[in-house]
């Protein structure tokens, strides 16, 4: 079965400046996106996320490698009827209203007449712009423009939705609403591919993620494999346990910090935590808190990014 | 449908262009000023009014084509509105044609408005109307179609300033190409002769579309000349737009 997105060894080099300096925006990006999943495309600034997305949308040609969307070349106008795209910081004609820009986009997708009116009404309602649909886009706030962007991306009911930094510049309410839209798309068996560097949003909605650093994919995997099963550390906060008693227990990998009348003990395993609790019990100490710290997506992301930095 | 949608939006956008509005207003004022030009001889007044009216329409419509056309595609790229447009099932050639047709619609309406004003002015100044004046006006539309195609071509790959300069130079050179060829024929250098001939065939020859003098001075018109002017324009416009499309197909955004 054809996957919605297939990328193999994608590279993109630009020539820039008077001395024709070569800029290597992408070195080697490879990934697949499965039907019906929400796929997060992560990376630090300048990693090549937007360049990859532009290649997927046929806006830029790759220097090397291949990319297909819904089994076709990204430059195919036919496949774009089945794609929805929201660029980073979308720009629209500021003399048009929200309704007018959606109607223009509908016509470009071959949607006219009553169907156009119905879809535009639905999209305006979905993104909460029914009340301001006749206002000029030049007067819209950043958040309102983002909503218009979402509306034009989903207007023609695409199978695959590609979003470039969709939640940048949105307030917490806007980000929550956006996450809900993404989840509703998944419920409707649409495929969503979005780039971001806001990891909390990725943890809440994505099924799989890929991390790209300096133009290369460095990791691809299911979010639940990356995040949930790895226990990083356990932090125990306790009182009335003499510090020398704890130090004498010689538990491997234990780190102790004293704060006023409390000891903050960090260990690397459940076995080590058991030993600390035994020392606590022997000294009739008081356990204030015990917090297991799992390996977060941020930890994983930072590890991958640091690993790619030149020594 | 897509070309029409893009053309309609381009038309709407161009109507809001302050340069366009200013040029139309100035054209109207300059046409009215023709009345204060004293005739050189008895009976020459009507010819002066007609000539000046047609020349004014030509000048200002060409300026609109060059100044507005030069920003046509560049503005979409600069403002990044092209990203959402090309993400839709729009072929790049449809985009170029749509932008071209949108500006041509603006120019045709500008010519129509100026023609109405010109006709009213002729009536007010008691200059007899001549249906044959419609021929140079129709040829003006073809001339504008070529100039707009030149502007559109440059707009696909260069900045508005460069596009304006190149389009203006092309227009000037296109009006002088026969004179340049004649001058080159008097030059002894073979290189000059070859360059002049090359430029003559490469550049659009707007003299082929100029029937103003024939109409104003009531000279005989050869229908074959008119047909040749139409065919020449059609071939030239097609070639320019094809090149524009080829360049635009290769662009990265």
Coordinates of C-alpha atoms in Angstrom, one line a residue, chain B:
Chain B
X1 CA -11.4 27.9 -13.9
X2 CA -8.1 28.3 -12.0
X3 CA -6.7 30.8 -14.5
X4 CA -9.9 32.8 -14.2
X5 CA -9.7 32.7 -10.4
X6 CA -6.1 33.9 -10.4
X7 CA -6.9 36.5 -13.1
X8 CA -9.9 37.8 -11.1
X9 CA -7.8 38.1 -8.0
X10 CA -5.0 39.9 -9.9
X11 CA -7.5 42.3 -11.4
X12 CA -8.8 43.1 -7.9
X13 CA -5.3 43.6 -6.6
X14 CA -4.3 45.8 -9.5
X15 CA -7.3 48.0 -9.0
X16 CA -6.1 48.8 -5.6
X17 CA -2.7 49.9 -6.9
X18 CA -2.2 53.6 -6.3
X19 CA 0.2 53.8 -9.2
X20 CA -2.6 52.7 -11.5
X21 CA -5.1 55.2 -10.2
X22 CA -2.6 58.1 -10.4
X23 CA -1.6 57.3 -14.0
X24 CA -5.3 57.2 -15.1
X25 CA -6.0 60.6 -13.4
X26 CA -2.9 62.2 -15.0
X27 CA -3.8 60.8 -18.4
X28 CA -7.3 62.3 -18.2
X29 CA -5.8 65.7 -17.2
X30 CA -3.2 65.6 -20.0
X31 CA -5.8 64.8 -22.6
X32 CA -7.8 67.8 -21.5
X33 CA -4.7 69.9 -21.8
X34 CA -4.7 69.2 -25.5
X35 CA -7.3 71.9 -26.0
X36 CA -4.9 74.7 -24.9
X37 CA -2.2 73.7 -27.5
X38 CA -2.6 76.3 -30.3
X39 CA -3.0 74.8 -33.9
X40 CA 0.0 75.3 -36.2
X41 CA -2.3 75.8 -39.2
X42 CA -6.0 76.2 -40.0
X43 CA -7.7 72.8 -39.7
X44 CA -4.8 71.3 -37.7
X45 CA -6.6 71.6 -34.4
X46 CA -8.6 68.5 -34.7
X47 CA -5.6 66.5 -35.8
X48 CA -3.6 67.8 -32.8
X49 CA -6.4 66.8 -30.4
X50 CA -6.7 63.3 -31.8
X51 CA -2.9 62.8 -32.0
X52 CA -2.3 64.0 -28.5
X53 CA -5.2 62.0 -27.1
X54 CA -4.0 58.8 -28.7
X55 CA -0.4 59.5 -27.6
X56 CA -1.5 60.2 -24.0
X57 CA -3.5 57.0 -23.9
X58 CA -0.5 55.1 -25.3
X59 CA 2.0 56.6 -22.9
X60 CA 0.1 56.2 -19.7
X61 CA -1.2 52.7 -20.5
X62 CA 2.3 51.6 -21.4
X63 CA 3.5 53.0 -18.1
X64 CA 0.8 51.0 -16.2
X65 CA 1.8 47.9 -18.1
X66 CA 5.5 48.4 -17.2
X67 CA 5.1 49.6 -13.6
X68 CA 2.3 47.3 -12.4
X69 CA 3.4 44.4 -14.6
X70 CA 6.9 44.6 -13.2
X71 CA 5.7 43.8 -9.7
X72 CA 3.1 41.2 -10.8
X73 CA 4.8 38.0 -9.8
X74 CA 7.6 39.4 -7.6
X75 CA 5.1 40.7 -5.1
X76 CA 3.5 37.3 -4.7
X77 CA 7.0 35.8 -3.9
X78 CA 8.1 38.7 -1.7
X79 CA 4.9 38.6 0.4
X80 CA 4.9 34.7 0.4
X81 CA 1.3 34.6 -0.8
X82 CA 2.6 32.3 -3.5
X83 CA 3.2 29.5 -1.0
X84 CA -0.4 28.8 -0.3
X85 CA -1.3 29.4 -4.0
X86 CA 1.1 26.9 -5.5
X87 CA 0.2 24.4 -2.7
X88 CA -3.2 24.2 -4.4
X89 CA -3.7 22.1 -7.6
X90 CA -2.5 25.1 -9.7
X91 CA 0.0 24.5 -12.4
X92 CA 2.7 27.0 -12.6
X93 CA 1.8 27.9 -16.2
X94 CA -1.8 28.5 -15.0
X95 CA -0.4 30.9 -12.4
X96 CA 1.6 32.9 -14.9
X97 CA -1.3 33.1 -17.4
X98 CA -3.7 34.0 -14.7
X99 CA -1.5 36.9 -13.6
X100 CA -1.0 38.0 -17.2
X101 CA -4.8 37.9 -18.0
X102 CA -5.6 39.7 -14.8
X103 CA -3.4 42.6 -15.7
X104 CA -4.6 42.6 -19.3
X105 CA -8.1 42.9 -18.0
X106 CA -7.1 46.0 -16.0
X107 CA -5.4 47.5 -19.1
X108 CA -8.3 46.8 -21.4
X109 CA -10.7 48.5 -18.9
X110 CA -8.2 51.4 -18.6
X111 CA -8.1 51.8 -22.4
X112 CA -11.9 51.6 -22.5
X113 CA -12.3 54.3 -19.8
X114 CA -9.8 56.5 -21.5
X115 CA -11.5 56.0 -24.9
X116 CA -14.8 57.0 -23.3
X117 CA -13.2 60.1 -21.9
X118 CA -11.4 60.8 -25.2
X119 CA -14.7 60.5 -27.1
X120 CA -16.5 62.8 -24.6
X121 CA -13.6 65.3 -25.0
X122 CA -13.8 65.2 -28.8
X123 CA -17.6 65.9 -28.5
X124 CA -17.0 68.8 -26.1
X125 CA -14.4 70.3 -28.3
X126 CA -16.6 69.9 -31.4
X127 CA -14.0 67.6 -33.1
X128 CA -15.8 65.3 -35.5
X129 CA -15.8 61.7 -34.3
X130 CA -14.0 59.2 -36.6
X131 CA -14.8 55.5 -36.2
X132 CA -11.4 54.7 -37.7
X133 CA -9.9 55.9 -34.4
X134 CA -10.9 52.6 -33.0
X135 CA -8.1 50.9 -35.1
X136 CA -5.2 52.6 -33.4
X137 CA -7.0 52.0 -30.0
X138 CA -7.3 48.3 -30.8
X139 CA -3.6 48.3 -31.9
X140 CA -2.8 49.9 -28.6
X141 CA -4.4 47.0 -26.8
X142 CA -2.1 44.6 -28.8
X143 CA 0.9 46.9 -28.0
X144 CA 0.0 46.7 -24.3
X145 CA -0.4 42.9 -24.5
X146 CA 3.2 42.7 -25.8
X147 CA 4.6 45.1 -23.1
X148 CA 2.7 43.3 -20.4
X149 CA 4.1 40.0 -21.6
X150 CA 7.6 41.5 -21.4
X151 CA 6.9 42.8 -17.9
X152 CA 5.5 39.4 -16.9
X153 CA 8.6 37.7 -18.2
X154 CA 11.0 39.9 -16.3
X155 CA 8.8 39.7 -13.2
X156 CA 9.3 35.9 -13.0
X157 CA 13.0 36.2 -12.2
X158 CA 14.0 39.7 -11.2
X159 CA 13.2 42.6 -8.9
X160 CA 10.5 45.2 -9.7
X161 CA 13.1 47.9 -10.4
X162 CA 15.1 45.8 -12.8
X163 CA 11.9 44.5 -14.4
X164 CA 10.7 48.1 -14.9
X165 CA 14.0 49.2 -16.4
X166 CA 14.3 46.2 -18.8
X167 CA 10.6 46.5 -19.9
X168 CA 11.0 50.3 -20.5
X169 CA 14.2 49.8 -22.4
X170 CA 12.5 47.0 -24.5
X171 CA 9.6 49.3 -25.3
X172 CA 11.9 52.2 -26.3
X173 CA 14.1 50.0 -28.3
X174 CA 11.1 48.4 -29.9
X175 CA 9.9 51.7 -31.1
X176 CA 13.3 52.7 -32.5
X177 CA 14.4 49.4 -34.0
X178 CA 13.8 50.4 -37.6
X179 CA 15.7 53.6 -37.0
X180 CA 18.6 51.7 -35.4
X181 CA 18.7 49.3 -38.3
X182 CA 18.9 52.2 -40.7
X183 CA 21.7 53.9 -38.7
X184 CA 23.6 50.6 -38.5
X185 CA 23.4 50.2 -42.2
X186 CA 25.4 53.4 -42.5
X187 CA 28.1 52.1 -40.1
X188 CA 31.1 50.4 -41.5
X189 CA 31.5 47.9 -38.7
X190 CA 30.2 44.4 -39.4
X191 CA 29.7 43.8 -35.7
X192 CA 27.4 46.8 -35.4
X193 CA 25.4 45.7 -38.4
X194 CA 25.0 42.2 -37.0
X195 CA 24.0 43.4 -33.6
X196 CA 21.6 45.9 -35.0
X197 CA 19.9 43.2 -37.2
X198 CA 19.9 40.8 -34.3
X199 CA 18.2 43.4 -32.1
X200 CA 15.8 44.3 -34.8
X201 CA 14.5 40.7 -35.1
X202 CA 14.7 40.0 -31.3
X203 CA 13.0 43.0 -30.0
X204 CA 9.3 43.6 -30.5
X205 CA 8.8 46.0 -33.4
X206 CA 6.0 48.3 -32.3
X207 CA 6.0 50.2 -35.5
X208 CA 4.1 47.3 -37.0
X209 CA 1.2 48.2 -34.7
X210 CA 1.3 52.0 -35.3
X211 CA -1.6 53.1 -37.4
X212 CA -2.1 56.4 -35.8
X213 CA -0.6 58.6 -38.5
X214 CA -2.5 56.8 -41.2
X215 CA -5.9 57.3 -39.4
X216 CA -5.3 60.8 -38.3
X217 CA -4.1 61.9 -41.7
X218 CA -7.0 60.0 -43.5
X219 CA -4.6 57.8 -45.5
X220 CA -5.5 54.5 -47.0
X221 CA -5.3 51.4 -44.8
X222 CA -4.1 48.1 -46.1
X223 CA -6.1 45.3 -44.4
X224 CA -3.2 42.9 -44.8
X225 CA -1.1 45.2 -42.7
X226 CA -3.7 45.0 -39.9
X227 CA -3.8 41.2 -40.2
X228 CA 0.0 41.0 -40.1
X229 CA 0.1 43.2 -37.0
X230 CA -2.4 40.9 -35.2
X231 CA -0.5 37.8 -36.2
X232 CA 2.9 39.3 -35.3
X233 CA 1.5 40.3 -31.8
X234 CA 0.0 36.9 -31.2
X235 CA 3.3 35.1 -32.1
X236 CA 5.4 37.5 -30.0
X237 CA 3.1 37.3 -27.0
X238 CA 3.0 33.5 -27.1
X239 CA 6.8 33.3 -27.3
X240 CA 7.3 35.7 -24.4
X241 CA 4.8 33.9 -22.2
X242 CA 6.3 30.5 -23.0
X243 CA 9.7 31.8 -21.9
X244 CA 8.2 33.2 -18.7
X245 CA 6.5 29.9 -18.0
X246 CA 9.7 28.0 -18.6
X247 CA 11.6 30.2 -16.2
X248 CA 8.9 30.1 -13.6
X249 CA 8.7 26.3 -13.7
X250 CA 12.3 26.1 -12.6
X251 CA 12.1 28.5 -9.7
X252 CA 12.4 27.4 -6.1
X253 CA 10.5 29.1 -3.3

